[in-house]
PDB file of C-alpha atoms in Angstrom:
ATOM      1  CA  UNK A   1     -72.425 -36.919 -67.303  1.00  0.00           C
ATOM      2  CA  UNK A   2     -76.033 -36.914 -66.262  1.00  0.00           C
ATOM      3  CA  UNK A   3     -77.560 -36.155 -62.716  1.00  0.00           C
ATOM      4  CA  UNK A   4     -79.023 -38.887 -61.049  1.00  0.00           C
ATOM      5  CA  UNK A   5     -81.579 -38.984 -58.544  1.00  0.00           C
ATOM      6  CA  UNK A   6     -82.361 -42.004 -56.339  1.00  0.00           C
ATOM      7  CA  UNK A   7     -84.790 -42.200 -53.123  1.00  0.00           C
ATOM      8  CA  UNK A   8     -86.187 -45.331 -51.053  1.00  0.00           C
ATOM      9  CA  UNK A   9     -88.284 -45.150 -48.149  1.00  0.00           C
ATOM     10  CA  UNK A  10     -89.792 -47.433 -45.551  1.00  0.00           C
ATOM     11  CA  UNK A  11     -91.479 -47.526 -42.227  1.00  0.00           C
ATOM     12  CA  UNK A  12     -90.327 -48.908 -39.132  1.00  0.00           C
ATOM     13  CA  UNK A  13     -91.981 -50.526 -36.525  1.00  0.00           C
ATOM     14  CA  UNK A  14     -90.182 -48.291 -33.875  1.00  0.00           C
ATOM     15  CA  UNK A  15     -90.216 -44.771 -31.974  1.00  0.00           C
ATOM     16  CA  UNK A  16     -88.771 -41.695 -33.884  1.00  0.00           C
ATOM     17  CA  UNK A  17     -85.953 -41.508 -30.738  1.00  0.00           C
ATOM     18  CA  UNK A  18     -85.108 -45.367 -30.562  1.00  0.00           C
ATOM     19  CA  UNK A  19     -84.583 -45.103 -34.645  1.00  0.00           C
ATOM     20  CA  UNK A  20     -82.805 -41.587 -34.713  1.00  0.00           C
ATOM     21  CA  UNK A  21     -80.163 -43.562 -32.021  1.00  0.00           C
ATOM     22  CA  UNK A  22     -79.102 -46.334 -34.358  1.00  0.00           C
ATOM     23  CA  UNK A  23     -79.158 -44.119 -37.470  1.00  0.00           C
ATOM     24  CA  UNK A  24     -76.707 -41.145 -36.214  1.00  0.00           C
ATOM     25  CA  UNK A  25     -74.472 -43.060 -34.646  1.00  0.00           C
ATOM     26  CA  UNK A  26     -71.741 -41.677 -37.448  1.00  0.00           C
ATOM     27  CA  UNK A  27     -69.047 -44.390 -36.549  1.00  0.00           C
ATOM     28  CA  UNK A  28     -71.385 -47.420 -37.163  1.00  0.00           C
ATOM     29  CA  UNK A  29     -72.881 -48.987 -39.855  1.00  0.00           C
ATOM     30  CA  UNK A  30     -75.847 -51.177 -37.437  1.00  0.00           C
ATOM     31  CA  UNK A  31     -78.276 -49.916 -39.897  1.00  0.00           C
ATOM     32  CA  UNK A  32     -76.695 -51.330 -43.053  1.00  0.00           C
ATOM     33  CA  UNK A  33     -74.819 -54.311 -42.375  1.00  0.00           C
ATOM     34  CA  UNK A  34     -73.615 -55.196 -45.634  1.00  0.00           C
ATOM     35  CA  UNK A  35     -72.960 -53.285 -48.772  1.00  0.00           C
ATOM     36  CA  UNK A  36     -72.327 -55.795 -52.307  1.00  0.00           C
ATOM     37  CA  UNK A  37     -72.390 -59.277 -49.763  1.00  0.00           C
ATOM     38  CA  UNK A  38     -69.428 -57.683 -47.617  1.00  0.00           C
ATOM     39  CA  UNK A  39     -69.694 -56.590 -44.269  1.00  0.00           C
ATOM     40  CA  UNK A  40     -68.926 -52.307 -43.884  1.00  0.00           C
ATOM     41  CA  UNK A  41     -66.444 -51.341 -41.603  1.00  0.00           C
ATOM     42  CA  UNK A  42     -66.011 -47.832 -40.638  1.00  0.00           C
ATOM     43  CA  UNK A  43     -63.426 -45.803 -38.435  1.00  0.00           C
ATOM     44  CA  UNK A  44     -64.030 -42.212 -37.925  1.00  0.00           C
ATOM     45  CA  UNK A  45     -61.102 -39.785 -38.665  1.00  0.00           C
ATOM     46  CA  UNK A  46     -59.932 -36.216 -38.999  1.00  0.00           C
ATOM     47  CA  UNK A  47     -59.887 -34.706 -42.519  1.00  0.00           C
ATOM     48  CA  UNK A  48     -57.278 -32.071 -41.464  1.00  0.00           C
ATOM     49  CA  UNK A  49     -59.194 -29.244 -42.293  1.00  0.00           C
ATOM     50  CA  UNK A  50     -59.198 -26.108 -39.917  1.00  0.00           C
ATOM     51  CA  UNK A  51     -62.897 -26.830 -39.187  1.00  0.00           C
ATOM     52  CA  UNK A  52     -61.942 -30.518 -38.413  1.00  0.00           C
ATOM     53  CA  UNK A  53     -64.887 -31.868 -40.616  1.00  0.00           C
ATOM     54  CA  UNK A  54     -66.249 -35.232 -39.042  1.00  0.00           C
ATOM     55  CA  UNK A  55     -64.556 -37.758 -41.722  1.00  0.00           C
ATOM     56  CA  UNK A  56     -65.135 -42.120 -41.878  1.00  0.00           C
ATOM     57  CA  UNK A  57     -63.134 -44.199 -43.738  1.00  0.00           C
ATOM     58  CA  UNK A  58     -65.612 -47.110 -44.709  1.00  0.00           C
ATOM     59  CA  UNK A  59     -64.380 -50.264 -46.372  1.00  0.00           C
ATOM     60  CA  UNK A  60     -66.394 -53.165 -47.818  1.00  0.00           C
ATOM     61  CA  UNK A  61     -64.600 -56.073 -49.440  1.00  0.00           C
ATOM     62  CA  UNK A  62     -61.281 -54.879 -50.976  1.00  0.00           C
ATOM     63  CA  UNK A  63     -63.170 -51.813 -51.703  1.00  0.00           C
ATOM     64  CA  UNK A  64     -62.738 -48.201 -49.591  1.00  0.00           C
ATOM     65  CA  UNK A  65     -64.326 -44.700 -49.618  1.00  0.00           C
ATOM     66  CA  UNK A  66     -63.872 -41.791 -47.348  1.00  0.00           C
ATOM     67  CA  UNK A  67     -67.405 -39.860 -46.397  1.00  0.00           C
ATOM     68  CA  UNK A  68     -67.640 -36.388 -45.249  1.00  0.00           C
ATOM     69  CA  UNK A  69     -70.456 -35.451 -42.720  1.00  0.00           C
ATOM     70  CA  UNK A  70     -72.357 -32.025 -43.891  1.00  0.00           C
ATOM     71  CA  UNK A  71     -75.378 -32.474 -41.001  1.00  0.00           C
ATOM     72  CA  UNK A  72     -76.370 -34.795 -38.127  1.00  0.00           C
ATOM     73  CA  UNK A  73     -79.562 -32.103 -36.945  1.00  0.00           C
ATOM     74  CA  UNK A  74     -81.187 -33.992 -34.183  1.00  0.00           C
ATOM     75  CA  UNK A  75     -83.820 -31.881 -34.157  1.00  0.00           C
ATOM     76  CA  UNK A  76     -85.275 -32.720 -37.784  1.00  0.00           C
ATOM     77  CA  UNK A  77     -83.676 -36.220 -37.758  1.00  0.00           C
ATOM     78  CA  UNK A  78     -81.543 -35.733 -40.736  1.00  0.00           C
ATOM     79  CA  UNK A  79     -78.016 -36.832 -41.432  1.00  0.00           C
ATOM     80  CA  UNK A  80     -76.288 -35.722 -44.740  1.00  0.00           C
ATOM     81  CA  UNK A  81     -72.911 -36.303 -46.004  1.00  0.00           C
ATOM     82  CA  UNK A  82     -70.745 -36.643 -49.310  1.00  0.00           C
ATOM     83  CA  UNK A  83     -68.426 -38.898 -50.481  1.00  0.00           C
ATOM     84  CA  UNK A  84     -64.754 -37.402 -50.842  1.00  0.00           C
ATOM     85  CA  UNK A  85     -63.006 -38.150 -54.061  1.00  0.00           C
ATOM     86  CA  UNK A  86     -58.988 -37.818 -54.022  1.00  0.00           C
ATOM     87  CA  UNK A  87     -57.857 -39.720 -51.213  1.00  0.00           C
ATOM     88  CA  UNK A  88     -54.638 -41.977 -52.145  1.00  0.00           C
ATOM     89  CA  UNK A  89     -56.300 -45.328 -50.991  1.00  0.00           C
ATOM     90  CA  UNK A  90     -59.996 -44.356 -51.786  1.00  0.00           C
ATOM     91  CA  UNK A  91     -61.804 -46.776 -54.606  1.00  0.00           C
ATOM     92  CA  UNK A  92     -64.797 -46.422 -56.026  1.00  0.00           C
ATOM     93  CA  UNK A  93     -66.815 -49.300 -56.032  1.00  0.00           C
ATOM     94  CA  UNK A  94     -69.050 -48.946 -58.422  1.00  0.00           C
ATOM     95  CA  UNK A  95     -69.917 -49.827 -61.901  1.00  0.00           C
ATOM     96  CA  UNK A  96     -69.691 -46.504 -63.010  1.00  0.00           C
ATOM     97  CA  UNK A  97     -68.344 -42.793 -62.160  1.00  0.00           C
ATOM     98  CA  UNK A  98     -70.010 -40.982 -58.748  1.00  0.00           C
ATOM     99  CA  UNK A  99     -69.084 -37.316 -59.235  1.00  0.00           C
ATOM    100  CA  UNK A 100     -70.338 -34.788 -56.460  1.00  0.00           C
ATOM    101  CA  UNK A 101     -72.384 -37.814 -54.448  1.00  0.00           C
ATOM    102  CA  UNK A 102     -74.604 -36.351 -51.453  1.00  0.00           C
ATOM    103  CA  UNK A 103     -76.723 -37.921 -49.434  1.00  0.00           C
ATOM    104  CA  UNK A 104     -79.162 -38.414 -46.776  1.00  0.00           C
ATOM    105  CA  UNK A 105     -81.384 -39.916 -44.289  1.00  0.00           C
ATOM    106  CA  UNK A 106     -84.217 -38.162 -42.872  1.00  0.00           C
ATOM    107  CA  UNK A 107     -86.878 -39.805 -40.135  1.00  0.00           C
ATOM    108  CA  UNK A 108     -90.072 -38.310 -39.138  1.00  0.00           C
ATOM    109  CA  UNK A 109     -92.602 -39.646 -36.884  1.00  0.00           C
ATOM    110  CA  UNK A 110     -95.672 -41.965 -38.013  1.00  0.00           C
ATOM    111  CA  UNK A 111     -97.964 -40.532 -35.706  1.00  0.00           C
ATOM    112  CA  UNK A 112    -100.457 -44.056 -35.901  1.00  0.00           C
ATOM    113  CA  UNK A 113     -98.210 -46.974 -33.687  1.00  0.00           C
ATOM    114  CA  UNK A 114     -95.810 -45.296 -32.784  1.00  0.00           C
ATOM    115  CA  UNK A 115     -93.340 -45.936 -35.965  1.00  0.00           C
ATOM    116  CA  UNK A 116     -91.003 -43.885 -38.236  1.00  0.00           C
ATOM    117  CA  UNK A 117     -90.546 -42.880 -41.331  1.00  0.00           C
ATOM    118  CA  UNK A 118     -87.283 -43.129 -42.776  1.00  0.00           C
ATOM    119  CA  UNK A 119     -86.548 -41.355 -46.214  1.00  0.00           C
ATOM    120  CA  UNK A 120     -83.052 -41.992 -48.166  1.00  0.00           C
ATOM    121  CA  UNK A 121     -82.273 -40.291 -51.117  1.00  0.00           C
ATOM    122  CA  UNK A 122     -78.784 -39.362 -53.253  1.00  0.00           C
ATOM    123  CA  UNK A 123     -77.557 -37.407 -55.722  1.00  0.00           C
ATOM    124  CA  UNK A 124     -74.643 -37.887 -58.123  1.00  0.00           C
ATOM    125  CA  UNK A 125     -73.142 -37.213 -61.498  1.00  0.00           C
ATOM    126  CA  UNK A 126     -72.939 -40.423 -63.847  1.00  0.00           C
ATOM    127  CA  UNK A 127     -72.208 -41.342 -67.197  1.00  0.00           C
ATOM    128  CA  UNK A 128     -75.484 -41.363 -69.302  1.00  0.00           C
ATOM    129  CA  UNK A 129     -75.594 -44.827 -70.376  1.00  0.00           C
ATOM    130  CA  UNK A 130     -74.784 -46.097 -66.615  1.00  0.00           C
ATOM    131  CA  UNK A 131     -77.765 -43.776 -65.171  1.00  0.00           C
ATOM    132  CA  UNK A 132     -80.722 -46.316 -65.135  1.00  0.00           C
ATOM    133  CA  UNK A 133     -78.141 -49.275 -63.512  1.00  0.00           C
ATOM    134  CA  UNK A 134     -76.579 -46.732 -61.332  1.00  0.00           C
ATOM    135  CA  UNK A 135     -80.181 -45.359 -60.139  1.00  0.00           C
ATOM    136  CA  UNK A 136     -81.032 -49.462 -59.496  1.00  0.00           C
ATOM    137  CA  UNK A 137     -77.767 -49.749 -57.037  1.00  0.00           C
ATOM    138  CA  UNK A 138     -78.709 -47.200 -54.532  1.00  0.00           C
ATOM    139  CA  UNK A 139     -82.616 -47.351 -54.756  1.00  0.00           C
ATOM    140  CA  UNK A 140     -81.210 -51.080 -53.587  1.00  0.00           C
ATOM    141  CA  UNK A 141     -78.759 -49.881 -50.942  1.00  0.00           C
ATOM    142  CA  UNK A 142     -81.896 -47.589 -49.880  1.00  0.00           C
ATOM    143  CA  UNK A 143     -84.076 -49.893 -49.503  1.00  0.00           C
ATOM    144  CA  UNK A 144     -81.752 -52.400 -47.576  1.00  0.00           C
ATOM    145  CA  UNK A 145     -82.442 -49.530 -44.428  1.00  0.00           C
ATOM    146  CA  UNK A 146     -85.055 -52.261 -43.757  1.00  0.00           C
ATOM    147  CA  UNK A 147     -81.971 -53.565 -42.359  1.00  0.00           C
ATOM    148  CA  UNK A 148     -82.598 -51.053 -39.613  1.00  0.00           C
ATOM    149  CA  UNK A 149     -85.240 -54.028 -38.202  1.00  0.00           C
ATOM    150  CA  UNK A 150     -81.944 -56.530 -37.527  1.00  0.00           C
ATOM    151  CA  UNK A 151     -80.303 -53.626 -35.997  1.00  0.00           C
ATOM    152  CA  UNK A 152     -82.913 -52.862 -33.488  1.00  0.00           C
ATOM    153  CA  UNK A 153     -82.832 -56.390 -32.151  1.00  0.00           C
ATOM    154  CA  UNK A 154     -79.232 -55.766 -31.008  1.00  0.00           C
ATOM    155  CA  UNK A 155     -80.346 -53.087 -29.436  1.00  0.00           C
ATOM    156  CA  UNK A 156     -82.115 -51.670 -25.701  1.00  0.00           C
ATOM    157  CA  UNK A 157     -85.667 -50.227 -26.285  1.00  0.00           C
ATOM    158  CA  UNK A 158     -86.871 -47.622 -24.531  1.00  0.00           C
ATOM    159  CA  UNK A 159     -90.680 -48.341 -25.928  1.00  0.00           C
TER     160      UNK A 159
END
């Protein structure tokens, strides 16, 4: 297994506050609609732990995974969470393995128009020869947070 790295970034034509609203909304998916051509559904659940970790179960096609939030901070605009291996109905959807998968979503404010900066990146264990494809499928899901742009036009404005 080999550690993989993979990051996309873009800016959006929208306030830091009007962007952080659509991204941590936990329980929705506005900001990426689709994941492989299928639409992601999520439900948010309990994980039974004694802390009562904030759990969704997100499906896609006939495919499912279970996500654990580590860190919705609205002061630095970052959301991080993990994908939970184990779970009787979970599949991964991949071509390859995803050991130890975290990730994240960071915005900052671009100071010139009144945009934002939004910064994915995530980390996970693959096997070697899958690394470069594997890399390719979530610099492509990261980069589909243009997808943020659709979402917004759903969506009140407050500037």
């Amino acid at each position: 297994m080999v550690q993989v790295n993979a990051y996309a970034s873009c800016v959006c034509p929208f306030p830091l506050g009007d962007s952080w609203q659509v991204i941590r909304d936990w329980g929705s998916f506005a900001w990426l609609p689709q994941l492989f051509g299928s639409r992601l559904n999520s439900a948010l659940q309990s994980d039974g732990t004694a802390d009562d970790c904030v759990v969704r179960r997100t499906t896609f096609g006939k495919a499912c995974v279970y996500e654990r939030l580590l860190v919705l901070d609205d002061l630095q605009h970052l959301m991080r969470w993990q994908i939970i291996t184990g779970k009787a109905d979970s599949q991964n959807p991949f071509p390859a393995s995803l050991v130890n998968y975290v990730t994240a979503i960071q915005l900052l404010p671009v100071s010139v128009g009144n945009q934002t900066y939004l910064a994915w990146s995530g980390d996970f264990l693959t096997e070697a020869y899958m690394a470069v494809q594997m890399k390719a499928v979530f610099e492509a899901i990261g980069i589909n947070l243009r997808s943020l742009y659709d979402a917004f036009s759903l969506q009140p404005h407050n500037g």
